[in-house]
Amino acid sequence: MGIQRVETPIHWNYFLAIEDDLEKLSRYVDFSRNDEAFSIEIARLFLSACSEVDVVLKQICKSLNHDSTAASINQYFQEVTDAYPEIIDFEVLMPKHGLTLHPLED
C-alpha cells in the first residue's frame, strides 16, 4: 500500500476554501433575496475572490505571452479575452439559490 500524490492546480484549494466560506455565509444571508446586504464577512469574501481573479488572470497572461507587460486587471482581462473571447459568456450557476451569474459580462 502506498500513497499516490497528484499535483493539484495551485489555486484550486484556495477556490474551494472561498466556496466553503460562501456556503457557510449562505446559512445567514439568503443570496437570492439580499443583493443590498453588507457585512465585513461579505466584503472579505468579495475582496478575496477579486484578488484571486487578478492573480489567475495575470498567470494566464504570462502563459499566453511570456513577455506580457499587462500590469492591471483591465489589461489582464483584455489579453485573456483576446485569446479566449468565449470566456465573457462564462456562467456561475447557484441552483440552491436560484441564481445564474455572469461575472465577466460587464
Tab-separated table of N, CA and C in Angstrom:
chain	number	residue	atom	x	y	z
A	1	MET	N	0.848	-1.171	0.000
A	1	MET	CA	0.000	0.000	0.000
A	1	MET	C	0.895	1.236	0.000
A	2	GLY	N	0.635	2.115	-0.884
A	2	GLY	CA	1.422	3.335	-0.973
A	2	GLY	C	0.519	4.546	-1.078
A	3	ILE	N	1.112	5.657	-0.983
A	3	ILE	CA	0.379	6.913	-1.123
A	3	ILE	C	0.668	7.468	-2.507
A	4	GLN	N	-0.388	7.683	-3.254
A	4	GLN	CA	-0.242	8.291	-4.571
A	4	GLN	C	-0.538	9.781	-4.450
A	5	ARG	N	0.292	10.565	-5.033
A	5	ARG	CA	0.099	12.016	-4.996
A	5	ARG	C	-0.148	12.524	-6.420
A	6	VAL	N	-1.113	13.383	-6.514
A	6	VAL	CA	-1.437	14.021	-7.782
A	6	VAL	C	-1.303	15.520	-7.561
A	7	GLU	N	-0.618	16.170	-8.470
A	7	GLU	CA	-0.442	17.613	-8.332
A	7	GLU	C	-1.778	18.321	-8.515
A	8	THR	N	-2.090	19.191	-7.592
A	8	THR	CA	-3.324	19.965	-7.629
A	8	THR	C	-3.008	21.349	-8.185
A	9	PRO	N	-3.848	21.856	-9.090
A	9	PRO	CA	-3.612	23.223	-9.568
A	9	PRO	C	-3.472	24.172	-8.372
A	10	ILE	N	-2.537	25.082	-8.466
A	10	ILE	CA	-2.131	25.905	-7.327
A	10	ILE	C	-3.287	26.676	-6.683
A	11	HIS	N	-4.256	27.097	-7.450
A	11	HIS	CA	-5.329	27.924	-6.902
A	11	HIS	C	-6.575	27.135	-6.519
A	12	TRP	N	-6.596	25.849	-6.806
A	12	TRP	CA	-7.806	25.060	-6.588
A	12	TRP	C	-8.217	25.008	-5.117
A	13	ASN	N	-7.295	24.734	-4.220
A	13	ASN	CA	-7.642	24.638	-2.800
A	13	ASN	C	-8.110	25.982	-2.247
A	14	TYR	N	-7.535	27.063	-2.725
A	14	TYR	CA	-7.974	28.388	-2.285
A	14	TYR	C	-9.396	28.652	-2.777
A	15	PHE	N	-9.682	28.275	-4.023
A	15	PHE	CA	-11.043	28.391	-4.551
A	15	PHE	C	-12.018	27.612	-3.682
A	16	LEU	N	-11.655	26.380	-3.333
A	16	LEU	CA	-12.533	25.555	-2.503
A	16	LEU	C	-12.755	26.182	-1.129
A	17	ALA	N	-11.742	26.831	-0.573
A	17	ALA	CA	-11.891	27.500	0.725
A	17	ALA	C	-12.869	28.674	0.616
A	18	ILE	N	-12.761	29.456	-0.457
A	18	ILE	CA	-13.693	30.573	-0.662
A	18	ILE	C	-15.104	30.035	-0.863
A	19	GLU	N	-15.233	28.973	-1.641
A	19	GLU	CA	-16.544	28.363	-1.863
A	19	GLU	C	-17.154	27.888	-0.548
A	20	ASP	N	-16.345	27.263	0.298
A	20	ASP	CA	-16.815	26.795	1.600
A	20	ASP	C	-17.263	27.974	2.470
A	21	ASP	N	-16.497	29.055	2.458
A	21	ASP	CA	-16.881	30.247	3.224
A	21	ASP	C	-18.208	30.823	2.724
A	22	LEU	N	-18.414	30.833	1.412
A	22	LEU	CA	-19.687	31.309	0.856
A	22	LEU	C	-20.841	30.411	1.274
A	23	GLU	N	-20.606	29.118	1.271
A	23	GLU	CA	-21.646	28.174	1.695
A	23	GLU	C	-22.037	28.430	3.150
A	24	LYS	N	-21.048	28.647	4.002
A	24	LYS	CA	-21.336	28.947	5.414
A	24	LYS	C	-22.092	30.268	5.546
A	25	LEU	N	-21.679	31.272	4.787
A	25	LEU	CA	-22.346	32.571	4.834
A	25	LEU	C	-23.801	32.459	4.397
A	26	SER	N	-24.080	31.566	3.449
A	26	SER	CA	-25.447	31.430	2.928
A	26	SER	C	-26.426	30.922	3.985
A	27	ARG	N	-25.921	30.404	5.081
A	27	ARG	CA	-26.807	29.994	6.178
A	27	ARG	C	-27.365	31.212	6.910
A	28	TYR	N	-26.709	32.358	6.754
A	28	TYR	CA	-27.113	33.576	7.452
A	28	TYR	C	-27.684	34.643	6.528
A	29	VAL	N	-27.250	34.634	5.274
A	29	VAL	CA	-27.717	35.615	4.296
A	29	VAL	C	-28.222	34.855	3.081
A	30	ASP	N	-29.502	35.037	2.752
A	30	ASP	CA	-30.083	34.383	1.580
A	30	ASP	C	-29.650	35.164	0.342
A	31	PHE	N	-28.779	34.568	-0.462
A	31	PHE	CA	-28.234	35.262	-1.629
A	31	PHE	C	-29.301	35.615	-2.657
A	32	SER	N	-30.378	34.865	-2.701
A	32	SER	CA	-31.384	35.099	-3.736
A	32	SER	C	-32.240	36.331	-3.456
A	33	ARG	N	-32.194	36.866	-2.232
A	33	ARG	CA	-33.077	37.985	-1.900
A	33	ARG	C	-32.377	39.172	-1.243
A	34	ASN	N	-31.080	39.146	-1.124
A	34	ASN	CA	-30.404	40.181	-0.350
A	34	ASN	C	-29.231	40.817	-1.090
A	35	ASP	N	-29.493	41.314	-2.285
A	35	ASP	CA	-28.423	41.933	-3.075
A	35	ASP	C	-27.810	43.151	-2.385
A	36	GLU	N	-28.563	43.799	-1.524
A	36	GLU	CA	-28.081	45.013	-0.861
A	36	GLU	C	-27.429	44.731	0.493
A	37	ALA	N	-27.384	43.475	0.904
A	37	ALA	CA	-26.795	43.139	2.211
A	37	ALA	C	-25.307	43.468	2.217
A	38	PHE	N	-24.819	43.893	3.379
A	38	PHE	CA	-23.402	44.190	3.535
A	38	PHE	C	-22.944	43.734	4.907
A	39	SER	N	-21.743	43.204	4.943
A	39	SER	CA	-21.090	42.875	6.210
A	39	SER	C	-19.594	42.813	5.946
A	40	ILE	N	-18.823	42.839	7.004
A	40	ILE	CA	-17.376	42.704	6.869
A	40	ILE	C	-17.043	41.350	6.238
A	41	GLU	N	-17.793	40.308	6.586
A	41	GLU	CA	-17.535	38.974	6.022
A	41	GLU	C	-17.791	38.955	4.520
A	42	ILE	N	-18.872	39.587	4.083
A	42	ILE	CA	-19.154	39.654	2.644
A	42	ILE	C	-18.041	40.427	1.937
A	43	ALA	N	-17.608	41.533	2.517
A	43	ALA	CA	-16.522	42.321	1.924
A	43	ALA	C	-15.236	41.506	1.858
A	44	ARG	N	-14.931	40.766	2.921
A	44	ARG	CA	-13.717	39.939	2.944
A	44	ARG	C	-13.747	38.886	1.842
A	45	LEU	N	-14.884	38.216	1.692
A	45	LEU	CA	-15.005	37.189	0.653
A	45	LEU	C	-14.919	37.804	-0.741
A	46	PHE	N	-15.566	38.935	-0.925
A	46	PHE	CA	-15.533	39.614	-2.219
A	46	PHE	C	-14.106	40.017	-2.581
A	47	LEU	N	-13.400	40.614	-1.634
A	47	LEU	CA	-12.020	41.033	-1.891
A	47	LEU	C	-11.103	39.835	-2.124
A	48	SER	N	-11.325	38.750	-1.393
A	48	SER	CA	-10.523	37.534	-1.600
A	48	SER	C	-10.740	36.977	-3.000
A	49	ALA	N	-12.005	36.909	-3.420
A	49	ALA	CA	-12.315	36.386	-4.750
A	49	ALA	C	-11.740	37.290	-5.841
A	50	CYS	N	-11.885	38.602	-5.686
A	50	CYS	CA	-11.355	39.541	-6.684
A	50	CYS	C	-9.837	39.465	-6.769
A	51	SER	N	-9.194	39.350	-5.633
A	51	SER	CA	-7.736	39.226	-5.616
A	51	SER	C	-7.297	37.959	-6.336
A	52	GLU	N	-8.021	36.880	-6.106
A	52	GLU	CA	-7.666	35.614	-6.747
A	52	GLU	C	-7.876	35.692	-8.254
A	53	VAL	N	-8.945	36.346	-8.697
A	53	VAL	CA	-9.173	36.544	-10.134
A	53	VAL	C	-8.010	37.332	-10.729
A	54	ASP	N	-7.572	38.370	-10.055
A	54	ASP	CA	-6.442	39.177	-10.516
A	54	ASP	C	-5.188	38.318	-10.688
A	55	VAL	N	-4.882	37.510	-9.686
A	55	VAL	CA	-3.685	36.655	-9.719
A	55	VAL	C	-3.772	35.634	-10.851
A	56	VAL	N	-4.926	34.996	-10.989
A	56	VAL	CA	-5.078	33.958	-12.015
A	56	VAL	C	-5.022	34.569	-13.413
A	57	LEU	N	-5.677	35.712	-13.620
A	57	LEU	CA	-5.607	36.363	-14.935
A	57	LEU	C	-4.172	36.740	-15.284
A	58	LYS	N	-3.426	37.231	-14.306
A	58	LYS	CA	-2.025	37.575	-14.549
A	58	LYS	C	-1.234	36.338	-14.969
A	59	GLN	N	-1.468	35.215	-14.311
A	59	GLN	CA	-0.759	33.984	-14.672
A	59	GLN	C	-1.162	33.491	-16.058
A	60	ILE	N	-2.432	33.638	-16.400
A	60	ILE	CA	-2.874	33.247	-17.740
A	60	ILE	C	-2.182	34.118	-18.782
A	61	CYS	N	-2.087	35.426	-18.520
A	61	CYS	CA	-1.388	36.331	-19.450
A	61	CYS	C	0.047	35.880	-19.667
A	62	LYS	N	0.734	35.532	-18.590
A	62	LYS	CA	2.129	35.087	-18.695
A	62	LYS	C	2.231	33.763	-19.450
A	63	SER	N	1.224	32.898	-19.299
A	63	SER	CA	1.279	31.627	-20.031
A	63	SER	C	0.968	31.830	-21.516
A	64	LEU	N	0.153	32.838	-21.833
A	64	LEU	CA	-0.148	33.147	-23.232
A	64	LEU	C	1.021	33.844	-23.917
A	65	ASN	N	1.675	34.729	-23.163
A	65	ASN	CA	2.771	35.523	-23.714
A	65	ASN	C	3.758	35.803	-22.589
A	66	HIS	N	4.851	35.074	-22.590
A	66	HIS	CA	5.844	35.200	-21.520
A	66	HIS	C	6.331	36.641	-21.353
A	67	ASP	N	6.284	37.424	-22.424
A	67	ASP	CA	6.742	38.813	-22.382
A	67	ASP	C	5.608	39.811	-22.137
A	68	SER	N	4.469	39.318	-21.687
A	68	SER	CA	3.323	40.190	-21.436
A	68	SER	C	3.708	41.321	-20.489
A	69	THR	N	3.256	42.521	-20.825
A	69	THR	CA	3.515	43.681	-19.963
A	69	THR	C	2.241	44.133	-19.252
A	70	ALA	N	1.195	43.347	-19.348
A	70	ALA	CA	-0.055	43.696	-18.659
A	70	ALA	C	0.234	43.888	-17.177
A	71	ALA	N	-0.260	45.018	-16.632
A	71	ALA	CA	0.083	45.364	-15.252
A	71	ALA	C	-1.132	45.693	-14.388
A	72	SER	N	-2.326	45.497	-14.929
A	72	SER	CA	-3.532	45.763	-14.144
A	72	SER	C	-4.607	44.770	-14.566
A	73	ILE	N	-5.629	44.650	-13.746
A	73	ILE	CA	-6.675	43.672	-14.048
A	73	ILE	C	-7.350	43.984	-15.383
A	74	ASN	N	-7.505	45.265	-15.725
A	74	ASN	CA	-8.114	45.609	-17.015
A	74	ASN	C	-7.241	45.143	-18.178
A	75	GLN	N	-5.930	45.287	-18.037
A	75	GLN	CA	-5.017	44.818	-19.083
A	75	GLN	C	-4.982	43.293	-19.133
A	76	TYR	N	-4.994	42.644	-17.976
A	76	TYR	CA	-5.034	41.171	-17.956
A	76	TYR	C	-6.292	40.695	-18.662
A	77	PHE	N	-7.418	41.320	-18.316
A	77	PHE	CA	-8.700	40.923	-18.886
A	77	PHE	C	-8.687	41.071	-20.403
A	78	GLN	N	-8.120	42.175	-20.896
A	78	GLN	CA	-8.057	42.397	-22.343
A	78	GLN	C	-7.249	41.306	-23.035
A	79	GLU	N	-6.081	40.980	-22.489
A	79	GLU	CA	-5.242	39.940	-23.103
A	79	GLU	C	-5.926	38.577	-23.078
A	80	VAL	N	-6.560	38.261	-21.968
A	80	VAL	CA	-7.209	36.951	-21.845
A	80	VAL	C	-8.417	36.864	-22.768
A	81	THR	N	-9.227	37.920	-22.838
A	81	THR	CA	-10.401	37.873	-23.716
A	81	THR	C	-10.016	37.923	-25.188
A	82	ASP	N	-8.871	38.521	-25.518
A	82	ASP	CA	-8.389	38.462	-26.900
A	82	ASP	C	-8.073	37.015	-27.282
A	83	ALA	N	-7.497	36.266	-26.345
A	83	ALA	CA	-7.132	34.870	-26.610
A	83	ALA	C	-8.325	33.925	-26.472
A	84	TYR	N	-9.205	34.231	-25.543
A	84	TYR	CA	-10.364	33.373	-25.248
A	84	TYR	C	-11.633	34.225	-25.181
A	85	PRO	N	-12.143	34.701	-26.319
A	85	PRO	CA	-13.309	35.595	-26.283
A	85	PRO	C	-14.551	34.965	-25.653
A	86	GLU	N	-14.646	33.645	-25.694
A	86	GLU	CA	-15.818	32.967	-25.137
A	86	GLU	C	-15.867	33.032	-23.613
A	87	ILE	N	-14.783	33.426	-22.976
A	87	ILE	CA	-14.754	33.492	-21.512
A	87	ILE	C	-15.766	34.512	-20.983
A	88	ILE	N	-16.101	35.494	-21.789
A	88	ILE	CA	-17.071	36.514	-21.371
A	88	ILE	C	-18.439	35.895	-21.119
A	89	ASP	N	-18.750	34.788	-21.791
A	89	ASP	CA	-20.043	34.122	-21.635
A	89	ASP	C	-20.082	33.166	-20.444
A	90	PHE	N	-19.001	33.074	-19.692
A	90	PHE	CA	-18.914	32.161	-18.555
A	90	PHE	C	-20.039	32.428	-17.555
A	91	GLU	N	-20.694	31.358	-17.114
A	91	GLU	CA	-21.780	31.460	-16.143
A	91	GLU	C	-21.391	30.787	-14.836
A	92	VAL	N	-21.867	31.374	-13.757
A	92	VAL	CA	-21.751	30.750	-12.441
A	92	VAL	C	-23.171	30.390	-12.034
A	93	LEU	N	-23.414	29.101	-11.872
A	93	LEU	CA	-24.744	28.633	-11.505
A	93	LEU	C	-24.799	28.368	-10.011
A	94	MET	N	-25.827	28.901	-9.375
A	94	MET	CA	-26.070	28.661	-7.957
A	94	MET	C	-27.506	28.171	-7.809
A	95	PRO	N	-27.781	26.933	-8.247
A	95	PRO	CA	-29.158	26.444	-8.265
A	95	PRO	C	-29.824	26.445	-6.893
A	96	LYS	N	-29.058	26.234	-5.854
A	96	LYS	CA	-29.612	26.234	-4.497
A	96	LYS	C	-30.263	27.577	-4.172
A	97	HIS	N	-29.742	28.639	-4.780
A	97	HIS	CA	-30.247	29.984	-4.517
A	97	HIS	C	-31.033	30.546	-5.701
A	98	GLY	N	-31.208	29.742	-6.755
A	98	GLY	CA	-31.947	30.180	-7.929
A	98	GLY	C	-31.251	31.288	-8.701
A	99	LEU	N	-29.923	31.273	-8.698
A	99	LEU	CA	-29.164	32.345	-9.333
A	99	LEU	C	-28.284	31.834	-10.473
A	100	THR	N	-28.201	32.626	-11.519
A	100	THR	CA	-27.227	32.439	-12.585
A	100	THR	C	-26.505	33.771	-12.741
A	101	LEU	N	-25.204	33.739	-12.542
A	101	LEU	CA	-24.400	34.961	-12.596
A	101	LEU	C	-23.510	34.952	-13.831
A	102	HIS	N	-23.240	36.128	-14.347
A	102	HIS	CA	-22.324	36.314	-15.476
A	102	HIS	C	-21.249	37.302	-15.020
A	103	PRO	N	-20.281	36.851	-14.255
A	103	PRO	CA	-19.337	37.769	-13.612
A	103	PRO	C	-18.412	38.526	-14.556
A	104	LEU	N	-18.202	38.051	-15.756
A	104	LEU	CA	-17.262	38.711	-16.668
A	104	LEU	C	-17.967	39.534	-17.737
A	105	GLU	N	-19.279	39.603	-17.653
A	105	GLU	CA	-20.059	40.254	-18.694
A	105	GLU	C	-19.901	41.770	-18.707
A	106	ASP	N	-19.878	42.396	-17.570
A	106	ASP	CA	-19.831	43.871	-17.516
A	106	ASP	C	-18.486	44.357	-17.096
